[in-house]
Amino acid sequence: MEATVFAPALEELQHVKSSQGEILTKHFLDACRHILPVIDKFGAAMALVKSDIGGNITRLETLYSSNPTRFNCLYSLVQVEIESKTAKSSSSCTNGLLWLTRAMDFIVALFQNLIEHDDWSMSQACTEAYNKTLKKWHGWLASSSFTVMFYSYSALVVMKLAPDRKKFMEVIGGTGDINADIENFCTSFSPLLAQNHKFLSRFGLDEMKAS
């Protein structure tokens, strides 16, 4: 059976956790990167979302690459910034991990909507996912930052540019079992995102808004 577009991410997710249960930096970032081709299938509607996810992956990867041994575990990227008191900087890896996690929350929620609500249009699935995951962190009045404008804009543009649901599912599924792969992806990725939020929350870093 031909694999769906989720196959590379699902394969990578098998290697994200160490034997001690720690999230490994390279495998986590690679798993996120493997979702970019999936986002591509949305077309122009998700171009900015893809750019934001890709940018945060690159930000984290840059620090990781400076010392792969030291930063083998994902949270070591945050811990070094906590020690240097730079974690709350808008250009920090901590901020990058937070927004990458939130963006992936949105992607997971979107695909959960697609498999749980057969009667929802793509626009409806996108809008509900946005309201559930990202809306509380920004808005037109909250800030004039790029991040805020981009997500607010994306929420609006998706309404008009979202692809036809049936055609989209055919494109990403090929001849594979797309519903099974989506469910596997959401089930596998959600605990990692929850673990990220839990770790960041321990240091008061999970409530930061765009600024």
Backbone as ProteinMPNN parsed JSONL, in Angstrom:
{"seq_chain_A": "MEATVFAPALEELQHVKSSQGEILTKHFLDACRHILPVIDKFGAAMALVKSDIGGNITRLETLYSSNPTRFNCLYSLVQVEIESKTAKSSSSCTNGLLWLTRAMDFIVALFQNLIEHDDWSMSQACTEAYNKTLKKWHGWLASSSFTVMFYSYSALVVMKLAPDRKKFMEVIGGTGDINADIENFCTSFSPLLAQNHKFLSRFGLDEMKAS", "coords_chain_A": {"N_chain_A": [[0.847, -1.199, 0.0], [0.557, 2.163, -0.854], [2.31, 4.799, 0.739], [1.054, 7.527, 2.718], [1.2, 11.152, 2.746], [1.945, 11.669, 5.281], [3.739, 9.768, 6.094], [6.703, 10.093, 6.37], [6.862, 11.765, 8.673], [5.585, 10.188, 10.588], [7.338, 8.038, 10.74], [9.62, 9.326, 11.761], [8.689, 10.122, 14.245], [8.83, 7.878, 15.787], [11.303, 7.883, 16.848], [11.682, 10.034, 18.487], [11.644, 10.135, 21.307], [13.937, 9.499, 23.968], [15.416, 6.606, 25.624], [15.022, 7.231, 28.225], [12.825, 8.768, 28.197], [13.091, 11.385, 27.403], [12.688, 14.189, 25.208], [14.216, 14.251, 22.142], [16.247, 16.58, 20.55], [17.006, 16.792, 17.723], [15.441, 14.813, 16.443], [12.86, 15.613, 17.133], [12.679, 18.141, 15.898], [13.085, 17.349, 13.249], [10.8, 15.79, 12.879], [8.829, 17.756, 13.027], [9.607, 19.218, 10.78], [9.006, 17.446, 8.742], [6.335, 17.789, 8.517], [5.953, 20.004, 7.036], [5.753, 19.543, 4.159], [3.187, 18.486, 4.167], [1.649, 20.668, 4.992], [2.113, 22.221, 2.786], [0.312, 21.231, 0.945], [-1.999, 22.564, 1.399], [-1.789, 24.847, -0.023], [-1.813, 28.353, -0.893], [-3.218, 29.208, 1.325], [-1.992, 28.405, 3.674], [0.576, 29.354, 3.604], [1.945, 31.267, 5.188], [1.812, 30.107, 7.695], [3.377, 27.853, 7.288], [5.816, 29.142, 6.804], [6.317, 30.323, 9.293], [6.523, 28.096, 11.017], [8.698, 26.791, 9.816], [10.667, 28.769, 10.183], [10.96, 28.842, 12.984], [11.842, 26.261, 13.476], [14.348, 26.406, 12.236], [15.555, 28.357, 13.86], [15.81, 27.013, 16.345], [17.302, 24.843, 15.515], [19.7, 26.004, 14.775], [20.956, 26.741, 17.204], [21.121, 24.196, 18.343], [22.872, 22.928, 16.514], [25.22, 24.187, 17.085], [26.318, 22.886, 19.203], [25.816, 19.845, 19.313], [26.012, 17.714, 21.137], [25.763, 18.834, 23.713], [23.237, 19.97, 23.433], [21.542, 17.873, 22.932], [19.139, 16.981, 24.051], [15.886, 18.341, 23.891], [14.947, 20.274, 25.771], [17.21, 21.333, 26.85], [17.94, 23.444, 25.314], [16.289, 25.422, 26.185], [16.882, 25.549, 28.903], [19.507, 26.595, 29.012], [19.032, 29.196, 28.286], [17.362, 30.034, 30.301], [19.155, 30.067, 32.402], [20.835, 32.097, 31.546], [19.138, 34.151, 31.611], [17.71, 34.955, 29.34], [15.522, 33.819, 28.279], [12.953, 34.883, 27.906], [13.16, 36.609, 25.837], [12.177, 37.903, 22.657], [13.544, 36.842, 20.553], [14.554, 34.48, 21.385], [15.408, 30.947, 21.726], [13.68, 29.677, 23.359], [11.314, 31.135, 23.041], [10.982, 30.503, 20.389], [10.541, 27.714, 20.534], [8.176, 27.706, 21.998], [6.324, 28.996, 20.24], [6.534, 27.323, 18.048], [5.513, 24.996, 19.129], [2.897, 25.844, 19.684], [1.994, 26.372, 17.074], [2.093, 23.809, 16.024], [0.208, 22.672, 17.68], [-2.043, 23.827, 16.558], [-2.009, 22.667, 13.971], [-2.32, 19.939, 14.599], [-4.861, 20.027, 15.856], [-6.41, 20.87, 13.706], [-6.243, 18.682, 11.913], [-7.353, 16.732, 13.51], [-9.95, 17.66, 13.596], [-10.676, 17.191, 10.95], [-10.833, 14.413, 10.773], [-12.654, 13.776, 12.712], [-14.977, 15.143, 12.212], [-16.892, 14.674, 9.773], [-18.695, 16.159, 8.35], [-17.852, 18.747, 8.306], [-16.682, 21.646, 6.601], [-13.541, 22.509, 5.007], [-12.796, 25.113, 5.678], [-14.283, 25.512, 8.007], [-13.14, 23.591, 9.676], [-10.53, 24.589, 9.871], [-10.938, 27.133, 11.023], [-12.113, 26.53, 13.515], [-10.018, 25.126, 14.693], [-8.08, 27.11, 14.858], [-9.348, 28.928, 16.615], [-9.406, 27.378, 18.89], [-6.732, 26.917, 19.556], [-4.838, 29.032, 18.953], [-5.953, 31.591, 18.963], [-6.293, 32.841, 21.485], [-3.82, 33.821, 22.094], [-3.148, 35.994, 20.607], [-4.213, 38.848, 18.658], [-5.773, 41.422, 16.689], [-5.754, 43.726, 18.258], [-4.02, 43.165, 20.266], [-1.306, 43.323, 19.688], [1.13, 44.78, 17.472], [2.867, 43.199, 16.224], [4.624, 41.058, 13.877], [4.045, 38.34, 14.174], [1.528, 38.315, 15.404], [-0.05, 39.684, 13.499], [0.235, 37.973, 11.357], [-0.945, 35.5, 12.107], [-3.562, 36.343, 12.662], [-4.25, 37.278, 10.174], [-3.936, 34.927, 8.698], [-5.998, 33.372, 9.747], [-8.17, 34.626, 8.652], [-7.681, 34.532, 5.893], [-7.629, 31.839, 5.333], [-10.276, 31.19, 5.334], [-11.162, 31.947, 2.836], [-9.34, 30.851, 1.052], [-8.975, 28.171, 1.609], [-8.553, 24.822, 0.567], [-10.733, 22.597, -1.325], [-12.291, 20.198, 0.638], [-12.635, 17.375, 0.054], [-11.016, 16.998, -2.229], [-8.562, 17.754, -1.174], [-8.082, 15.755, 0.785], [-7.823, 13.581, -0.872], [-5.491, 14.219, -2.256], [-3.493, 14.28, -0.241], [-3.67, 11.724, 0.661], [-3.194, 9.781, -1.331], [-3.002, 6.448, -2.275], [-3.018, 5.388, 0.154], [-4.038, 4.733, 3.611], [-5.435, 7.33, 4.68], [-6.97, 8.381, 6.8], [-6.29, 6.717, 8.938], [-3.561, 7.275, 9.146], [-3.591, 9.998, 9.775], [-4.885, 9.925, 12.245], [-3.013, 8.431, 13.677], [-0.829, 10.176, 13.573], [-1.837, 12.431, 15.016], [-2.314, 11.237, 17.501], [0.249, 10.461, 18.228], [1.744, 12.838, 18.189], [0.48, 14.713, 19.853], [0.994, 14.114, 22.697], [3.686, 14.867, 22.88], [3.609, 17.608, 22.425], [2.08, 18.371, 24.598], [3.858, 17.715, 26.608], [5.862, 19.568, 26.102], [4.495, 21.97, 26.708], [4.025, 21.543, 29.427], [6.619, 21.496, 30.481], [7.553, 24.114, 29.838], [5.71, 25.58, 31.273], [6.461, 25.112, 33.892], [8.421, 26.948, 34.361], [7.188, 29.315, 34.07], [6.884, 30.068, 31.415], [5.039, 29.491, 29.508], [2.935, 31.101, 29.028], [3.451, 33.29, 27.549], [2.755, 35.948, 25.345], [2.444, 37.205, 21.949], [4.643, 39.879, 21.201]], "CA_chain_A": [[0.0, 0.0, 0.0], [1.336, 3.394, -0.952], [2.294, 5.604, 1.949], [0.474, 8.863, 2.613], [2.159, 12.243, 2.927], [2.338, 11.673, 6.691], [4.661, 8.666, 6.374], [8.006, 10.496, 6.926], [6.688, 12.269, 10.038], [5.257, 9.051, 11.452], [8.583, 7.284, 10.938], [10.492, 10.113, 12.63], [8.109, 10.175, 15.583], [9.218, 6.675, 16.519], [12.653, 8.075, 17.392], [11.744, 11.327, 19.179], [11.897, 9.96, 22.735], [15.065, 8.677, 24.395], [14.999, 5.504, 26.497], [14.657, 7.849, 29.502], [11.611, 9.548, 28.007], [13.39, 12.772, 27.052], [12.484, 14.537, 23.799], [15.501, 14.5, 21.499], [16.134, 17.799, 19.742], [17.074, 16.587, 16.276], [14.303, 14.024, 15.966], [11.655, 16.427, 17.263], [12.686, 19.148, 14.839], [12.896, 16.663, 11.972], [9.395, 15.402, 12.797], [8.106, 18.985, 12.669], [9.961, 19.57, 9.403], [8.304, 16.527, 7.841], [4.948, 18.242, 8.373], [5.911, 21.117, 6.079], [5.156, 19.126, 2.886], [1.746, 18.316, 4.378], [1.095, 22.021, 4.99], [2.201, 22.676, 1.394], [-0.852, 20.771, 0.192], [-3.073, 23.538, 1.581], [-1.591, 25.94, -0.954], [-1.567, 29.703, -0.386], [-3.909, 29.429, 2.593], [-1.131, 28.098, 4.814], [1.956, 29.737, 3.291], [2.548, 31.968, 6.314], [1.953, 29.131, 8.765], [4.559, 27.068, 6.937], [6.989, 29.992, 6.987], [6.545, 30.508, 10.72], [7.009, 26.819, 11.548], [10.048, 26.592, 9.291], [11.571, 29.729, 10.807], [11.236, 28.439, 14.361], [12.686, 25.063, 13.387], [15.693, 26.88, 11.926], [16.089, 29.045, 15.044], [16.196, 25.993, 17.313], [18.335, 24.002, 14.915], [20.954, 26.754, 14.776], [21.586, 26.56, 18.518], [21.446, 22.762, 18.468], [24.034, 22.614, 15.673], [26.428, 24.778, 17.679], [26.857, 21.902, 20.145], [24.826, 18.768, 19.31], [26.089, 16.881, 22.345], [25.19, 19.595, 24.822], [21.824, 20.251, 23.188], [20.915, 16.656, 22.424], [17.765, 16.971, 24.55], [15.212, 19.566, 23.467], [14.78, 21.285, 26.804], [18.505, 21.952, 27.164], [17.95, 24.716, 24.586], [15.579, 26.367, 27.052], [17.579, 25.658, 30.19], [20.659, 27.484, 28.892], [18.508, 30.563, 28.23], [16.871, 30.347, 31.643], [20.347, 30.381, 33.191], [21.386, 33.379, 31.091], [18.036, 35.12, 31.745], [17.322, 35.445, 28.013], [14.447, 32.949, 27.799], [11.753, 35.632, 27.54], [13.438, 37.463, 24.677], [11.387, 37.525, 21.48], [14.397, 36.127, 19.602], [15.136, 33.321, 22.066], [14.975, 29.61, 21.32], [12.511, 29.379, 24.195], [10.177, 31.71, 22.328], [10.835, 29.709, 19.168], [9.923, 26.442, 20.877], [6.8, 27.98, 22.404], [5.479, 29.263, 19.078], [6.518, 26.108, 17.23], [4.568, 24.097, 19.792], [1.541, 26.371, 19.461], [1.646, 26.168, 15.667], [1.814, 22.391, 15.85], [-1.097, 22.47, 18.319], [-3.034, 24.205, 15.549], [-2.009, 21.66, 12.912], [-2.92, 18.716, 15.149], [-6.295, 20.283, 16.053], [-7.013, 20.929, 12.374], [-6.396, 17.335, 11.364], [-8.325, 16.035, 14.355], [-11.267, 18.087, 13.118], [-10.96, 16.575, 9.657], [-11.211, 12.997, 10.899], [-13.743, 13.624, 13.679], [-16.183, 15.838, 11.748], [-17.004, 14.429, 8.334], [-19.598, 17.117, 7.722], [-17.275, 20.091, 8.349], [-15.882, 22.108, 5.469], [-12.154, 22.794, 5.369], [-12.786, 26.412, 6.349], [-14.808, 25.327, 9.356], [-12.131, 22.85, 10.437], [-9.413, 25.501, 10.11], [-11.344, 28.202, 11.927], [-12.296, 25.967, 14.855], [-8.684, 24.8, 15.209], [-7.453, 28.386, 15.206], [-10.005, 29.458, 17.815], [-9.09, 26.496, 20.011], [-5.307, 26.84, 19.894], [-4.001, 30.219, 18.757], [-6.651, 32.874, 19.073], [-6.114, 33.463, 22.803], [-2.466, 34.363, 22.256], [-2.954, 37.217, 19.838], [-5.369, 39.459, 18.015], [-5.398, 42.694, 16.067], [-5.552, 44.758, 19.269], [-3.042, 42.729, 21.261], [0.04, 43.728, 19.334], [1.321, 45.07, 16.05], [3.986, 42.371, 15.785], [4.413, 40.231, 12.69], [3.422, 37.086, 14.553], [0.117, 38.566, 15.64], [-0.703, 40.012, 12.243], [0.258, 36.821, 10.468], [-1.943, 34.513, 12.486], [-4.878, 36.927, 12.476], [-4.464, 37.296, 8.732], [-4.106, 33.557, 8.248], [-7.319, 32.899, 10.135], [-9.125, 35.2, 7.714], [-7.411, 34.134, 4.522], [-7.983, 30.434, 5.201], [-11.699, 31.121, 5.052], [-11.386, 32.131, 1.405], [-8.398, 30.1, 0.219], [-8.887, 26.764, 2.0], [-8.881, 23.935, -0.543], [-11.876, 21.724, -1.179], [-11.946, 19.139, 1.587], [-12.537, 16.063, -0.583], [-9.835, 16.986, -3.09], [-7.392, 17.824, -0.304], [-7.867, 14.445, 1.389], [-7.348, 12.689, -1.934], [-4.114, 14.597, -2.566], [-2.566, 13.889, 0.821], [-3.809, 10.312, 0.969], [-2.746, 8.86, -2.363], [-3.752, 5.201, -2.157], [-2.841, 4.908, 1.525], [-5.149, 4.933, 4.542], [-5.15, 8.66, 5.188], [-7.593, 8.581, 8.109], [-5.482, 6.003, 9.928], [-2.296, 7.993, 9.326], [-3.882, 11.243, 10.488], [-5.155, 9.57, 13.647], [-1.724, 8.029, 14.248], [-0.053, 11.406, 13.726], [-2.387, 13.23, 16.12], [-2.121, 10.487, 18.736], [1.677, 10.427, 18.536], [2.301, 14.176, 18.344], [-0.169, 15.449, 20.946], [1.693, 14.0, 23.982], [4.934, 15.633, 22.824], [3.255, 19.013, 22.581], [1.655, 18.526, 25.996], [5.08, 17.674, 27.417], [6.501, 20.878, 25.915], [3.749, 22.956, 27.488], [4.236, 21.269, 30.852], [7.974, 21.935, 30.829], [7.605, 25.571, 29.776], [4.873, 26.097, 32.351], [7.216, 25.008, 35.148], [9.261, 28.141, 34.509], [6.381, 30.489, 33.75], [7.212, 30.469, 30.047], [4.019, 28.963, 28.604], [1.847, 32.071, 28.906], [3.929, 34.464, 26.815], [2.005, 36.333, 24.158], [3.24, 37.912, 20.958], [4.914, 41.249, 21.654]], "C_chain_A": [[0.884, 1.251, 0.0], [1.193, 4.214, 0.325], [1.631, 6.951, 1.689], [1.567, 9.898, 2.856], [2.637, 12.33, 4.385], [3.432, 10.659, 7.018], [6.012, 9.099, 6.951], [7.906, 11.001, 8.366], [6.413, 11.128, 11.005], [6.488, 8.201, 11.731], [9.495, 8.011, 11.917], [9.987, 10.113, 14.069], [8.468, 8.949, 16.428], [10.553, 6.846, 17.229], [12.782, 9.342, 18.239], [12.107, 11.186, 20.655], [13.133, 9.084, 22.981], [14.541, 7.543, 25.273], [14.584, 6.011, 27.877], [13.405, 8.72, 29.391], [11.843, 11.005, 27.67], [13.15, 12.992, 25.557], [13.829, 14.932, 23.198], [15.361, 15.617, 20.469], [16.041, 17.514, 18.252], [15.839, 15.856, 15.758], [12.995, 14.808, 16.08], [11.579, 17.457, 16.138], [12.489, 18.52, 13.467], [11.441, 16.236, 11.795], [8.535, 16.603, 12.415], [8.367, 19.36, 11.213], [9.219, 18.684, 8.398], [6.831, 16.895, 7.668], [4.837, 19.367, 7.349], [5.358, 20.706, 4.71], [3.649, 18.892, 2.983], [1.065, 19.675, 4.311], [1.102, 22.599, 3.576], [0.941, 22.348, 0.61], [-2.058, 21.691, 0.376], [-2.967, 24.684, 0.592], [-1.375, 27.268, -0.25], [-2.18, 29.946, 0.981], [-2.998, 29.254, 3.799], [0.326, 28.515, 4.593], [2.651, 30.399, 4.479], [2.733, 31.046, 7.514], [3.203, 28.29, 8.527], [5.83, 27.864, 7.185], [7.335, 30.153, 8.457], [7.102, 29.237, 11.352], [8.444, 26.576, 11.099], [11.063, 27.517, 9.936], [11.933, 29.343, 12.229], [12.057, 27.156, 14.42], [14.132, 25.489, 13.166], [16.332, 27.558, 13.133], [16.604, 28.033, 16.071], [17.35, 25.141, 16.795], [19.697, 24.689, 14.917], [21.684, 26.595, 16.106], [21.985, 25.106, 18.729], [22.734, 22.431, 17.723], [25.333, 23.173, 16.237], [27.087, 23.816, 18.669], [25.854, 20.756, 20.287], [24.848, 17.883, 20.55], [25.426, 17.579, 23.521], [23.687, 19.773, 24.668], [21.086, 19.057, 22.595], [19.445, 16.569, 22.827], [17.119, 18.339, 24.337], [15.209, 20.646, 24.541], [16.095, 21.907, 27.256], [18.634, 23.286, 26.445], [17.297, 25.813, 25.423], [16.355, 26.607, 28.341], [18.769, 26.606, 30.122], [20.204, 28.939, 28.846], [17.908, 30.978, 29.567], [18.044, 30.777, 32.518], [20.924, 31.746, 32.823], [20.342, 34.501, 31.139], [17.649, 35.75, 30.408], [16.104, 34.691, 27.463], [13.228, 33.725, 27.303], [11.974, 36.616, 26.391], [12.64, 36.97, 23.47], [12.207, 36.735, 20.466], [15.014, 34.866, 20.207], [14.646, 32.003, 21.464], [13.765, 29.174, 22.137], [11.251, 29.892, 23.523], [9.908, 30.931, 21.047], [10.147, 28.382, 19.443], [8.462, 26.637, 21.26], [5.89, 28.162, 21.198], [5.451, 28.096, 18.095], [5.506, 25.127, 17.812], [3.135, 24.556, 19.573], [1.093, 26.166, 18.014], [1.322, 24.704, 15.399], [0.531, 21.988, 16.569], [-2.213, 22.734, 17.302], [-3.148, 23.143, 14.463], [-2.671, 20.376, 13.389], [-4.434, 18.889, 15.312], [-7.033, 20.307, 14.722], [-7.257, 19.528, 11.826], [-7.319, 16.473, 12.222], [-9.744, 16.396, 13.923], [-11.648, 17.375, 11.83], [-11.375, 15.111, 9.783], [-12.388, 12.787, 11.862], [-15.052, 14.243, 13.207], [-16.278, 15.73, 10.226], [-17.815, 15.494, 7.614], [-19.042, 18.539, 7.713], [-16.53, 20.404, 7.053], [-14.453, 22.346, 5.945], [-12.062, 24.119, 6.127], [-13.256, 26.298, 7.787], [-13.791, 24.621, 10.237], [-10.951, 23.742, 10.799], [-9.765, 26.549, 11.161], [-11.5, 27.696, 13.355], [-10.948, 25.647, 15.49], [-7.957, 26.061, 15.646], [-8.029, 28.939, 16.507], [-9.607, 28.666, 19.061], [-7.65, 26.638, 20.478], [-4.558, 28.164, 19.886], [-4.663, 31.551, 19.08], [-6.37, 33.583, 20.386], [-4.764, 34.159, 22.96], [-2.221, 35.624, 21.453], [-4.251, 37.688, 19.219], [-4.937, 40.814, 17.491], [-5.075, 43.762, 17.113], [-4.463, 44.411, 20.266], [-1.652, 43.256, 20.963], [0.105, 44.042, 17.848], [2.448, 44.223, 15.485], [3.617, 41.544, 14.569], [3.669, 38.955, 13.041], [1.924, 37.254, 14.728], [-0.607, 38.817, 14.333], [-0.804, 38.788, 11.351], [-0.81, 35.811, 10.831], [-3.356, 35.067, 12.333], [-5.229, 36.933, 11.0], [-4.723, 35.897, 8.211], [-5.501, 33.04, 8.56], [-8.388, 33.405, 9.166], [-8.926, 34.654, 6.307], [-7.77, 32.67, 4.287], [-9.454, 30.281, 4.835], [-11.967, 31.176, 3.553], [-10.527, 31.208, 0.543], [-8.3, 28.619, 0.553], [-9.312, 25.873, 0.837], [-10.147, 23.131, -0.276], [-11.483, 20.515, -0.34], [-11.72, 17.784, 0.908], [-11.278, 15.957, -1.431], [-8.557, 16.987, -2.251], [-7.075, 16.456, 0.286], [-7.366, 13.438, 0.356], [-5.88, 12.945, -2.244], [-3.141, 14.097, -1.512], [-2.602, 12.388, 1.098], [-3.223, 9.37, -0.054], [-3.616, 7.62, -2.338], [-3.608, 4.601, -0.772], [-4.081, 5.156, 2.366], [-4.931, 6.263, 5.262], [-5.77, 8.89, 6.563], [-6.789, 7.905, 9.214], [-4.183, 6.741, 10.206], [-2.505, 9.316, 10.066], [-4.114, 10.951, 11.964], [-3.871, 9.176, 14.362], [-0.855, 9.243, 14.514], [-0.533, 12.211, 14.931], [-2.142, 12.551, 17.463], [-0.668, 10.501, 19.178], [2.236, 11.805, 18.874], [1.738, 14.914, 19.559], [0.551, 15.318, 22.289], [3.013, 14.767, 24.019], [4.665, 17.11, 23.048], [2.818, 19.298, 24.014], [2.862, 18.541, 26.926], [5.836, 18.991, 27.306], [5.814, 21.944, 26.768], [3.997, 22.774, 28.988], [5.603, 21.752, 31.301], [8.052, 23.456, 30.868], [6.817, 26.201, 30.913], [5.593, 26.075, 33.695], [8.018, 26.266, 35.427], [8.506, 29.423, 34.154], [6.594, 30.99, 32.335], [6.154, 30.035, 29.03], [2.891, 29.964, 28.353], [2.259, 33.296, 28.1], [3.084, 34.705, 25.565], [2.94, 37.025, 23.176], [3.433, 39.344, 21.428], [5.801, 41.952, 20.644]], "O_chain_A": [[1.837, 1.357, 0.772], [0.114, 4.31, 0.91], [1.648, 7.451, 0.565], [2.714, 9.552, 3.137], [3.63, 12.998, 4.673], [3.993, 10.692, 8.113], [6.443, 8.52, 7.949], [8.77, 10.699, 9.19], [6.947, 11.105, 12.114], [6.659, 7.7, 12.843], [10.078, 7.388, 12.804], [10.784, 10.105, 15.007], [8.41, 9.001, 17.656], [10.902, 6.054, 18.105], [13.885, 9.686, 18.664], [12.81, 12.039, 21.197], [13.347, 8.078, 22.306], [13.362, 7.52, 25.624], [13.884, 5.317, 28.613], [12.978, 9.333, 30.369], [10.895, 11.791, 27.652], [13.378, 12.097, 24.744], [14.495, 15.842, 23.691], [14.465, 15.593, 19.625], [15.097, 17.95, 17.592], [15.262, 16.247, 14.743], [12.12, 14.684, 15.222], [10.536, 17.62, 15.505], [11.806, 19.087, 12.615], [10.904, 16.31, 10.69], [7.628, 16.492, 11.59], [7.452, 19.771, 10.499], [8.851, 19.145, 7.318], [6.159, 16.375, 6.778], [3.747, 19.651, 6.851], [4.562, 21.451, 4.139], [2.922, 19.076, 2.007], [0.032, 19.827, 3.659], [0.215, 23.37, 3.208], [0.546, 23.097, -0.284], [-3.023, 21.618, -0.386], [-3.934, 25.416, 0.382], [-0.826, 27.315, 0.85], [-1.708, 30.807, 1.723], [-3.209, 29.886, 4.834], [1.213, 28.07, 5.323], [3.82, 30.12, 4.746], [3.698, 31.187, 8.265], [3.985, 28.045, 9.445], [6.808, 27.333, 7.711], [8.508, 30.124, 8.83], [8.049, 29.297, 12.137], [9.3, 26.201, 11.9], [12.191, 27.11, 10.21], [13.083, 29.496, 12.641], [12.879, 26.986, 15.32], [15.038, 24.988, 13.832], [17.516, 27.358, 13.403], [17.705, 28.185, 16.6], [18.253, 24.769, 17.544], [20.728, 24.029, 15.045], [22.889, 26.345, 16.132], [23.069, 24.823, 19.238], [23.593, 21.726, 18.253], [26.417, 22.692, 15.908], [28.283, 23.925, 18.939], [25.119, 20.698, 21.273], [23.811, 17.362, 20.963], [24.622, 16.982, 24.237], [22.948, 19.733, 25.652], [20.122, 19.219, 21.848], [18.605, 16.136, 22.039], [17.745, 19.371, 24.578], [15.447, 21.816, 24.24], [16.09, 22.908, 27.973], [19.357, 24.169, 26.907], [17.7, 26.976, 25.375], [16.467, 27.741, 28.806], [19.019, 27.347, 31.072], [20.918, 29.823, 29.319], [17.946, 32.156, 29.923], [17.938, 31.736, 33.282], [21.438, 32.463, 33.682], [20.616, 35.641, 30.762], [17.303, 36.93, 30.346], [15.704, 34.902, 26.318], [12.543, 33.279, 26.382], [11.068, 37.366, 26.025], [12.453, 35.767, 23.288], [11.647, 36.041, 19.618], [15.898, 34.256, 19.604], [13.618, 31.951, 20.79], [12.932, 28.399, 21.668], [10.246, 29.186, 23.439], [8.757, 30.723, 20.665], [9.273, 27.964, 18.684], [7.607, 25.831, 20.891], [4.816, 27.564, 21.128], [4.461, 27.9, 17.39], [4.738, 24.506, 17.079], [2.255, 23.738, 19.306], [-0.063, 25.825, 17.764], [0.4, 24.39, 14.647], [-0.162, 21.07, 16.13], [-3.181, 21.981, 17.2], [-4.253, 22.762, 14.077], [-3.485, 19.79, 12.677], [-5.202, 17.999, 14.947], [-8.158, 19.817, 14.624], [-8.344, 19.225, 11.334], [-7.993, 15.581, 11.707], [-10.629, 15.541, 13.889], [-12.804, 17.0, 11.639], [-12.179, 14.623, 8.988], [-13.04, 11.743, 11.83], [-16.118, 13.915, 13.728], [-15.798, 16.598, 9.497], [-17.647, 15.709, 6.414], [-19.679, 19.445, 7.175], [-15.845, 19.552, 6.487], [-14.19, 22.381, 7.148], [-11.327, 24.225, 7.11], [-12.687, 26.922, 8.683], [-13.596, 24.99, 11.395], [-10.428, 23.66, 11.91], [-8.983, 26.815, 12.073], [-11.069, 28.356, 14.3], [-10.754, 25.869, 16.685], [-7.294, 26.076, 16.683], [-7.287, 29.366, 17.391], [-9.488, 29.225, 20.151], [-7.37, 26.495, 21.668], [-3.713, 28.388, 20.753], [-3.989, 32.521, 19.429], [-6.223, 34.805, 20.406], [-4.587, 34.988, 23.853], [-1.179, 36.261, 21.609], [-5.264, 36.99, 19.262], [-3.852, 41.295, 17.817], [-4.216, 44.613, 16.882], [-4.027, 45.271, 21.031], [-0.903, 43.597, 21.878], [-0.753, 43.624, 17.071], [2.937, 44.494, 14.388], [2.438, 41.354, 14.268], [2.774, 38.529, 12.311], [1.141, 36.43, 14.256], [-1.661, 38.232, 14.081], [-1.809, 38.588, 10.669], [-1.513, 35.313, 9.951], [-4.259, 34.34, 11.918], [-6.359, 36.632, 10.617], [-5.613, 35.689, 7.387], [-6.115, 32.355, 7.743], [-9.373, 32.72, 8.892], [-9.895, 34.35, 5.611], [-8.168, 32.294, 3.184], [-9.832, 29.356, 4.116], [-12.89, 30.529, 3.058], [-10.927, 30.826, -0.556], [-7.61, 27.878, -0.148], [-10.325, 26.142, 0.191], [-10.579, 23.003, 0.87], [-10.454, 19.886, -0.589], [-10.714, 17.124, 1.168], [-10.559, 14.96, -1.368], [-7.589, 16.302, -2.581], [-5.916, 16.039, 0.288], [-6.578, 12.549, 0.678], [-5.113, 12.008, -2.469], [-2.087, 13.553, -1.842], [-1.676, 11.842, 1.697], [-2.792, 8.271, 0.295], [-4.842, 7.723, -2.375], [-4.013, 3.464, -0.53], [-5.061, 5.724, 1.885], [-4.316, 6.307, 6.327], [-5.153, 9.536, 7.41], [-6.629, 8.461, 10.301], [-3.747, 6.831, 11.354], [-1.679, 9.703, 10.892], [-3.596, 11.656, 12.83], [-3.663, 9.541, 15.519], [-0.215, 9.335, 15.562], [0.271, 12.625, 15.766], [-1.804, 13.21, 18.446], [-0.383, 10.548, 20.375], [3.101, 11.932, 19.741], [2.461, 15.661, 20.218], [0.713, 16.326, 22.977], [3.414, 15.261, 25.072], [5.4, 17.783, 23.771], [3.149, 20.343, 24.574], [2.892, 19.283, 27.908], [6.388, 19.48, 28.292], [6.472, 22.719, 27.46], [4.16, 23.75, 29.72], [5.738, 22.347, 32.37], [8.563, 24.025, 31.833], [7.212, 27.235, 31.453], [5.353, 26.935, 34.542], [8.268, 26.612, 36.582], [9.109, 30.479, 33.962], [6.499, 32.189, 32.074], [6.35, 30.194, 27.825], [1.993, 29.7, 27.553], [1.484, 34.246, 27.985], [2.749, 33.774, 24.833], [4.069, 37.385, 23.513], [2.518, 39.956, 21.98], [6.149, 43.118, 20.834]]}, "name": "protein", "num_of_chains": 1, "seq": "MEATVFAPALEELQHVKSSQGEILTKHFLDACRHILPVIDKFGAAMALVKSDIGGNITRLETLYSSNPTRFNCLYSLVQVEIESKTAKSSSSCTNGLLWLTRAMDFIVALFQNLIEHDDWSMSQACTEAYNKTLKKWHGWLASSSFTVMFYSYSALVVMKLAPDRKKFMEVIGGTGDINADIENFCTSFSPLLAQNHKFLSRFGLDEMKAS"}
